[in-house]
Coordinates of C-alpha atoms and ligand atoms in Angstrom, one line a residue:
X28 CA 6.1 5.0 -19.4
X29 CA 9.5 3.6 -18.4
X30 CA 10.5 4.0 -14.8
X31 CA 14.1 5.0 -14.0
X32 CA 16.0 2.7 -11.6
X33 CA 15.5 3.7 -8.0
X34 CA 19.1 4.9 -7.4
X35 CA 18.9 7.2 -10.4
X36 CA 15.5 8.8 -9.7
X37 CA 15.6 11.8 -7.4
X38 CA 11.9 11.3 -6.5
X39 CA 12.9 7.9 -5.0
X40 CA 15.5 9.4 -2.7
X41 CA 13.3 11.4 -0.3
X42 CA 13.2 10.6 3.4
X43 CA 9.8 9.2 3.0
X44 CA 10.6 6.9 0.1
X45 CA 13.7 5.6 1.8
X46 CA 11.8 4.9 5.0
X47 CA 9.2 2.9 2.9
X48 CA 12.1 0.8 1.7
X49 CA 13.5 0.5 5.3
X50 CA 16.7 2.2 4.3
X51 CA 18.5 4.3 6.9
X52 CA 17.4 8.0 7.1
X53 CA 18.9 11.1 8.8
X54 CA 15.6 11.6 10.6
X55 CA 12.1 10.1 10.8
X56 CA 9.8 11.4 8.0
X57 CA 6.4 12.8 9.1
X58 CA 3.1 13.6 7.5
X59 CA -0.4 13.5 8.9
X60 CA -3.6 11.8 7.7
X61 CA -6.2 14.5 6.9
X62 CA -3.4 17.1 7.1
X63 CA -5.5 19.5 4.9
X64 CA -8.9 20.0 6.4
X65 CA -11.3 22.0 8.5
X66 CA -8.8 22.5 11.4
X67 CA -6.9 24.9 9.0
X68 CA -8.4 28.4 8.7
X69 CA -7.1 28.7 5.1
X70 CA -9.0 25.6 4.1
X71 CA -12.2 26.8 5.8
X72 CA -11.8 30.1 3.8
X73 CA -11.7 28.1 0.5
X74 CA -14.7 26.0 1.6
X75 CA -16.7 29.2 2.0
X76 CA -16.4 29.7 -1.7
X77 CA -16.8 26.1 -3.0
X78 CA -18.6 22.9 -2.0
X79 CA -16.5 19.9 -0.9
X80 CA -17.2 17.6 -3.9
X81 CA -16.8 20.5 -6.3
X82 CA -13.4 21.2 -4.7
X83 CA -12.4 17.5 -5.2
X84 CA -13.4 17.9 -8.9
X85 CA -11.4 21.0 -9.5
X86 CA -7.8 19.6 -9.8
X87 CA -6.1 23.1 -9.8
X88 CA -7.8 24.0 -6.5
X89 CA -7.3 20.5 -4.9
X90 CA -3.6 20.7 -5.8
X91 CA -3.3 24.2 -4.4
X92 CA -4.9 23.2 -1.1
X93 CA -2.4 20.4 -0.6
X94 CA 0.7 22.2 -1.8
X95 CA -0.2 25.2 0.5
X96 CA -0.7 22.7 3.4
X97 CA 2.6 21.0 2.8
X98 CA 4.4 24.3 2.7
X99 CA 2.7 25.6 5.8
X100 CA 3.3 22.5 7.9
X101 CA 6.7 21.4 6.6
X102 CA 5.7 17.8 6.3
X103 CA 7.6 15.2 4.3
X104 CA 4.8 13.9 2.0
X105 CA 1.7 15.2 0.2
X106 CA -1.4 13.0 0.1
X107 CA -3.6 14.3 -2.8
X108 CA -6.5 16.3 -1.8
X109 CA -9.5 14.1 -2.6
X110 CA -11.8 11.7 -0.8
X111 CA -12.6 7.9 -0.5
X112 CA -16.1 8.3 -1.9
X113 CA -16.0 10.0 -5.3
X114 CA -14.9 6.6 -6.8
X115 CA -18.4 5.3 -5.9
X116 CA -20.2 7.7 -8.3
X117 CA -19.1 6.1 -11.6
X118 CA -19.9 2.7 -9.9
X119 CA -23.5 3.8 -9.8
X120 CA -23.9 5.2 -6.3
X121 CA -25.6 8.6 -5.9
X122 CA -23.3 10.5 -3.5
X123 CA -23.7 13.8 -1.8
X124 CA -21.8 15.6 1.0
X125 CA -24.3 17.4 3.2
X126 CA -23.3 20.3 5.4
X127 CA -24.0 18.7 8.8
X128 CA -24.0 15.0 8.2
X129 CA -21.0 14.3 6.0
X130 CA -21.4 11.8 3.1
X131 CA -24.9 10.5 2.1
X132 CA -25.6 7.8 -0.5
X133 CA -29.1 8.2 -1.8
X134 CA -29.4 4.6 -3.3
X135 CA -27.7 2.4 -0.8
X136 CA -27.1 -1.4 -1.3
X137 CA -29.5 -3.1 1.1
X138 CA -30.6 -6.4 -0.5
X139 CA -28.4 -9.1 -2.1
X140 CA -29.9 -8.2 -5.5
X141 CA -28.8 -4.6 -5.2
X142 CA -25.2 -5.7 -5.7
X143 CA -26.0 -6.2 -9.4
X144 CA -26.4 -2.5 -10.0
X145 CA -22.9 -1.7 -8.5
X146 CA -20.9 -1.3 -11.7
X147 CA -17.3 -2.2 -12.0
X148 CA -15.2 0.6 -13.3
X149 CA -14.3 -0.3 -16.8
X150 CA -11.9 2.6 -17.0
X151 CA -11.0 5.5 -14.7
X152 CA -12.0 8.3 -17.1
X153 CA -15.0 9.4 -15.0
X154 CA -12.6 10.0 -12.1
X155 CA -10.0 11.5 -14.4
X156 CA -10.1 14.7 -12.2
X157 CA -8.3 12.7 -9.5
X158 CA -5.5 11.8 -11.9
X159 CA -5.3 15.5 -12.9
X160 CA -5.0 16.3 -9.2
X161 CA -2.2 13.9 -8.8
X162 CA -0.4 15.4 -11.8
X163 CA -1.0 19.0 -10.7
X164 CA 0.1 18.2 -7.1
X165 CA 3.3 16.5 -8.4
X166 CA 4.1 19.4 -10.7
X167 CA 3.9 21.9 -7.8
X168 CA 6.2 20.2 -5.3
X169 CA 10.0 19.5 -5.2
X170 CA 11.3 15.9 -5.8
X171 CA 12.0 15.6 -2.0
X172 CA 8.2 15.5 -1.3
X173 CA 6.5 12.3 -2.6
X174 CA 2.9 12.5 -3.7
X175 CA 0.6 9.8 -2.1
X176 CA -2.4 8.6 -4.0
X177 CA -5.1 6.8 -2.1
X178 CA -8.3 4.8 -2.1
X179 CA -10.8 3.3 0.4
X180 CA -10.4 -0.4 1.0
X181 CA -13.2 -2.8 -0.1
X182 CA -14.7 -3.2 3.4
X183 CA -14.7 0.5 4.2
X184 CA -16.2 1.4 0.8
X185 CA -18.8 -1.4 1.0
X186 CA -19.7 0.0 4.5
X187 CA -20.6 3.4 3.0
X188 CA -22.6 1.7 0.2
X189 CA -24.6 -0.3 2.7
X190 CA -25.1 2.2 5.5
X191 CA -25.8 5.1 3.1
X192 CA -23.3 7.2 4.9
X193 CA -21.0 7.0 7.9
X194 CA -21.8 4.9 11.0
X195 CA -20.4 4.2 14.4
X196 CA -21.0 0.4 14.6
X197 CA -21.4 -0.6 11.0
X198 CA -24.3 -2.8 12.0
X199 CA -26.1 -2.9 8.7
X200 CA -22.8 -3.7 6.9
X201 CA -22.2 -6.7 9.2
X202 CA -25.7 -7.9 8.9
X203 CA -25.4 -7.9 5.1
X204 CA -22.1 -9.7 5.4
X205 CA -23.5 -12.5 7.7
X206 CA -26.8 -12.8 5.9
X207 CA -25.8 -12.7 2.3
X208 CA -22.3 -14.1 2.1
X209 CA -22.2 -14.7 -1.7
X210 CA -23.6 -11.2 -2.5
X211 CA -21.1 -9.8 0.0
X212 CA -18.2 -11.4 -1.8
X213 CA -19.6 -10.3 -5.1
X214 CA -19.8 -6.7 -3.9
X215 CA -16.3 -6.6 -2.4
X216 CA -14.8 -8.2 -5.5
X217 CA -16.4 -5.5 -7.7
X218 CA -15.1 -2.8 -5.5
X219 CA -11.6 -4.4 -5.3
X220 CA -11.3 -4.5 -9.1
X221 CA -12.2 -0.8 -9.3
X222 CA -9.9 0.1 -6.5
X223 CA -7.0 -1.8 -8.1
X224 CA -7.4 0.1 -11.4
X225 CA -7.8 3.4 -9.6
X226 CA -4.6 3.0 -7.5
X227 CA -2.6 2.0 -10.6
X228 CA -4.0 5.0 -12.5
X229 CA -2.8 7.3 -9.7
X230 CA 0.7 5.8 -9.9
X231 CA 0.6 6.3 -13.7
X232 CA -0.4 9.9 -13.2
X233 CA 2.7 10.6 -11.1
X234 CA 2.1 9.4 -7.5
X235 CA 5.2 7.9 -5.9
X236 CA 3.2 5.6 -3.6
X237 CA -0.4 4.9 -2.6
X238 CA -2.3 4.3 0.7
X239 CA -5.3 2.0 1.1
X240 CA -7.6 3.3 3.9
X241 CA -9.5 0.6 5.8
X242 CA -10.7 3.1 8.3
X243 CA -13.6 1.1 9.7
X244 CA -12.7 -2.6 9.4
X245 CA -11.7 -2.6 13.1
X246 CA -15.3 -3.4 13.9
X247 CA -14.5 -7.0 12.8
X248 CA -12.6 -9.7 14.7
X249 CA -9.6 -11.5 13.1
X250 CA -11.5 -14.6 11.9
X251 CA -14.2 -12.6 10.1
X252 CA -11.5 -10.3 8.6
X253 CA -9.8 -13.4 7.2
X254 CA -13.0 -14.8 5.8
X255 CA -14.9 -11.8 4.5
X256 CA -12.2 -9.1 3.8
X257 CA -8.6 -10.3 3.4
X258 CA -8.9 -11.8 -0.1
X259 CA -10.5 -8.6 -1.4
X260 CA -8.0 -6.2 0.2
X261 CA -5.2 -8.4 -1.2
X262 CA -6.8 -8.2 -4.7
X263 CA -7.2 -4.4 -4.4
X264 CA -3.5 -3.9 -3.5
X265 CA -1.6 -6.5 -5.6
X266 CA -1.1 -4.6 -8.8
X267 CA -0.1 -1.3 -7.2
X268 CA 2.3 -3.2 -4.9
X269 CA 4.1 -4.5 -7.9
X270 CA 4.9 -1.0 -9.0
X271 CA 5.4 1.1 -5.9
X272 CA 5.3 1.1 -2.1
X273 CA 1.8 0.7 -0.6
X274 CA 0.7 1.8 2.8
X275 CA -2.1 -0.4 4.2
X276 CA -3.9 1.4 7.0
X277 CA -6.7 0.2 9.3
X278 CA -8.0 1.6 12.6
X279 CA -9.8 0.2 15.6
X280 CA -8.5 -3.3 16.2
X281 CA -4.8 -4.0 16.7
X282 CA -5.5 -7.8 16.6
X283 CA -5.9 -7.3 12.8
X284 CA -2.3 -6.1 12.3
X285 CA -0.8 -9.4 11.3
X286 CA -3.7 -10.0 8.9
X287 CA -3.3 -6.6 7.3
X288 CA 0.3 -7.4 6.6
X289 CA -0.7 -10.7 5.2
X290 CA -3.1 -9.0 2.8
X291 CA -0.3 -6.7 1.6
X292 CA 1.5 -3.5 1.9
X293 CA 5.2 -2.6 2.3
X294 CA 4.1 -0.1 5.1
X295 CA 1.4 -0.9 7.7
X296 CA -0.5 1.9 9.4
X297 CA -0.9 1.4 13.2
X298 CA -3.4 3.3 15.4
X299 CA -2.9 4.3 19.0
X300 CA -4.7 1.3 20.5
X301 CA -1.4 -0.6 20.7
X302 CA 2.0 0.9 21.5
X303 CA 4.1 1.3 18.3
X304 CA 6.7 -1.3 19.3
X305 CA 4.2 -4.1 20.0
X306 CA 2.3 -3.1 16.9
X307 CA 5.4 -3.3 14.8
X308 CA 6.2 -6.7 16.3
X309 CA 2.7 -7.9 15.3
X310 CA 3.3 -6.6 11.7
X311 CA 6.8 -8.1 11.6
X312 CA 10.0 -6.0 11.7
X313 CA 10.7 -6.9 8.0
X314 CA 8.0 -4.3 7.0
X315 CA 7.9 -0.5 7.5
X316 CA 5.2 1.0 9.8
X317 CA 3.4 4.3 10.0
X318 CA 1.9 5.9 13.1
X319 CA 0.7 6.2 15.8
X320 CA 0.0 9.2 18.0
X321 CA -3.6 9.5 19.2
X322 CA -5.0 12.5 17.3
X323 CA -6.7 13.7 20.5
X324 CA -3.3 14.3 22.1
X325 CA -3.2 17.3 19.8
X326 CA -5.8 19.0 22.0
X327 CA -3.5 18.9 25.0
X328 CA -0.9 21.6 25.9
X329 CA 2.3 21.9 23.8
X330 CA 4.5 20.2 26.3
X331 CA 2.3 17.2 26.3
X332 CA 2.3 17.1 22.5
X333 CA 6.1 17.2 22.5
X334 CA 6.4 14.6 25.2
X335 CA 4.0 12.1 23.6
X336 CA 5.6 12.6 20.2
X337 CA 9.0 11.7 21.7
X338 CA 7.4 8.6 23.3
X339 CA 6.3 7.3 19.9
X340 CA 9.8 7.9 18.5
X341 CA 11.3 6.0 21.4
X342 CA 9.0 3.1 20.7
X343 CA 10.2 3.0 17.2
X344 CA 13.7 2.3 18.7
X345 CA 15.7 3.7 15.9
X346 CA 14.8 0.8 13.6
X347 CA 14.7 1.6 9.9
X348 CA 11.3 2.0 8.4
X349 CA 9.3 4.2 10.7
X350 CA 7.1 7.0 9.2
X351 CA 5.6 9.3 11.9
X352 CA 1.9 9.9 11.6
X353 CA -1.2 10.0 13.8
X354 CA -3.1 6.8 14.5
X355 CA -6.0 8.3 12.5
X356 CA -6.8 11.7 10.8
X357 CA -6.4 15.2 12.3
X358 CA -9.7 16.2 13.8
X359 CA -11.6 19.4 13.1
X360 CA -10.9 21.9 16.0
X361 CA -7.3 20.7 16.4
X362 CA -5.1 23.7 17.3
X363 CA -2.8 24.4 14.4
X364 CA 0.1 25.4 16.7
X365 CA 0.0 21.9 18.2
X366 CA 0.3 20.3 14.8
X367 CA 3.3 22.5 14.2
X368 CA 4.7 21.5 17.6
X369 CA 4.4 17.8 16.7
X370 CA 6.2 18.2 13.4
X371 CA 9.0 20.2 15.0
X372 CA 9.4 17.5 17.7
X373 CA 9.7 14.8 15.1
X374 CA 12.3 16.8 13.2
X375 CA 14.3 17.4 16.3
X376 CA 14.2 13.6 16.9
Ligands
CP3_14 O1 -5.3 15.7 4.1 C1 -6.4 15.6 3.6 O2 -7.4 16.1 4.1 C2 -6.4 14.8 2.3 C3 -7.6 14.5 1.7 C4 -8.6 13.5 2.4 C5 -9.9 13.8 2.7 N1 -10.5 12.7 3.1 C6 -10.5 15.1 2.6 C7 -11.8 15.4 3.3 C8 -8.4 12.2 2.7 C9 -7.1 11.3 2.5 C10 -9.6 11.6 3.1 C11 -9.9 10.2 3.3 C12 -11.2 9.8 3.9 N2 -12.4 10.2 3.6 C13 -11.3 8.8 4.8 C14 -10.1 8.0 5.4 C15 -9.5 8.7 6.5 C16 -10.1 8.5 7.8 O3 -10.4 9.5 8.4 O4 -10.4 7.4 8.1 C17 -12.7 8.7 5.1 C18 -13.3 7.7 6.1 C19 -13.4 9.6 4.3 C20 -14.9 9.7 4.2 C21 -15.3 11.1 4.6 N3 -14.9 12.2 4.0 C22 -16.2 11.4 5.7 C23 -16.8 10.4 6.6 C24 -16.3 12.8 5.7 C25 -17.2 13.6 6.6 C26 -16.7 13.8 7.9 C27 -15.5 14.7 8.0 O5 -14.5 14.2 8.4 O6 -15.6 15.8 7.5 C28 -15.5 13.3 4.6 C29 -15.3 14.7 4.3 C30 -13.9 15.2 4.1 N4 -12.9 14.6 3.4 C31 -13.5 16.5 4.4 C32 -12.2 16.6 3.9 C33 -11.2 17.8 4.0 C34 -14.3 17.6 5.1 C35 -15.3 18.1 4.1 C36 -15.6 19.6 4.3 O7 -14.8 20.4 3.9 O8 -16.7 19.9 4.9

């Protein structure tokens, strides 16, 4: 596939794509991590009919969920409706989403030798439904709305493989990392190669950019991030970054921001644990940033939502290259009218 030059391609001229390139924009683009999910009654209605993994594996429905959400919210980008974890299935992990507990992996990686059964993805056919979702989402939206593909980062995916599900402190993951360093690097290298192929395949299927989620790496300090994680995140991102903008997001530890930038990404995601201006300074003003309202602010009254949204915009200081987002995903139970209030406040500037 030949790519038209940026200036001639209408899909490259949206607010979001221009902000990724740090070009001047009329107003700050806005979208929200987990913008389609259980806080939306329409989504809950669909989920009464179909299980979560089944929904992810039905591209027509996944695309419909995200297109309807983008239209309802009026956001400036569509992340595909999918999840971090289905990629682990063709790699040999037995994944289930249970009603109360979220994701469960029935054959976790616990001993160094278990890494040998984590298969590298030779091709992406077995997650072809994700590429179909990208194409169907792209086909249903105007050129002004970029489609974002995504994957979990090597640390975060390894965390799920080792813990057998989600965790608060990622203690087993860190124990594995400190006790079996060679096996750890082997595991993360396998995941990084799979993630790299998967991100490139999503770009080939029609995504304008991709985001790497390192949702839980904030449980590490900077020295450990550099030693155990950075080379693998860099490997996961490099090929996609040659072709398109990449958003590199982590949560939980602002001290990692300069290292995230070093690992790669033309846009760095910042959470609320640092103010946006200081976070941007840590990233370096030569990159774009995405963030960083605390998602729990959306549980306050509308005036507070509006006020705190304006404060984030003020911290961006009118520099080119700010994409408004939350510091992490929208939580279940968030009042929809407050999400709409936030988006209106960003659009008013
Ligand atoms: O806007 C969107 O919702 C887009 C699709 C999307 C989902 N998950 C759908 C989802 C995206 C981008 C994700 C990413 C994801 N998945 C992350 C990174 C973002 C973050 O929050 O850090 C992570 C860590 C996961 C793993 C995951 N998926 C967990 C731990 C859970 C269970 C807990 C929870 O939040 O529900 C999921 C399930 C999940 N992924 C749901 C949705 C809409 C809820 C499933 C349901 O309908 O019951």
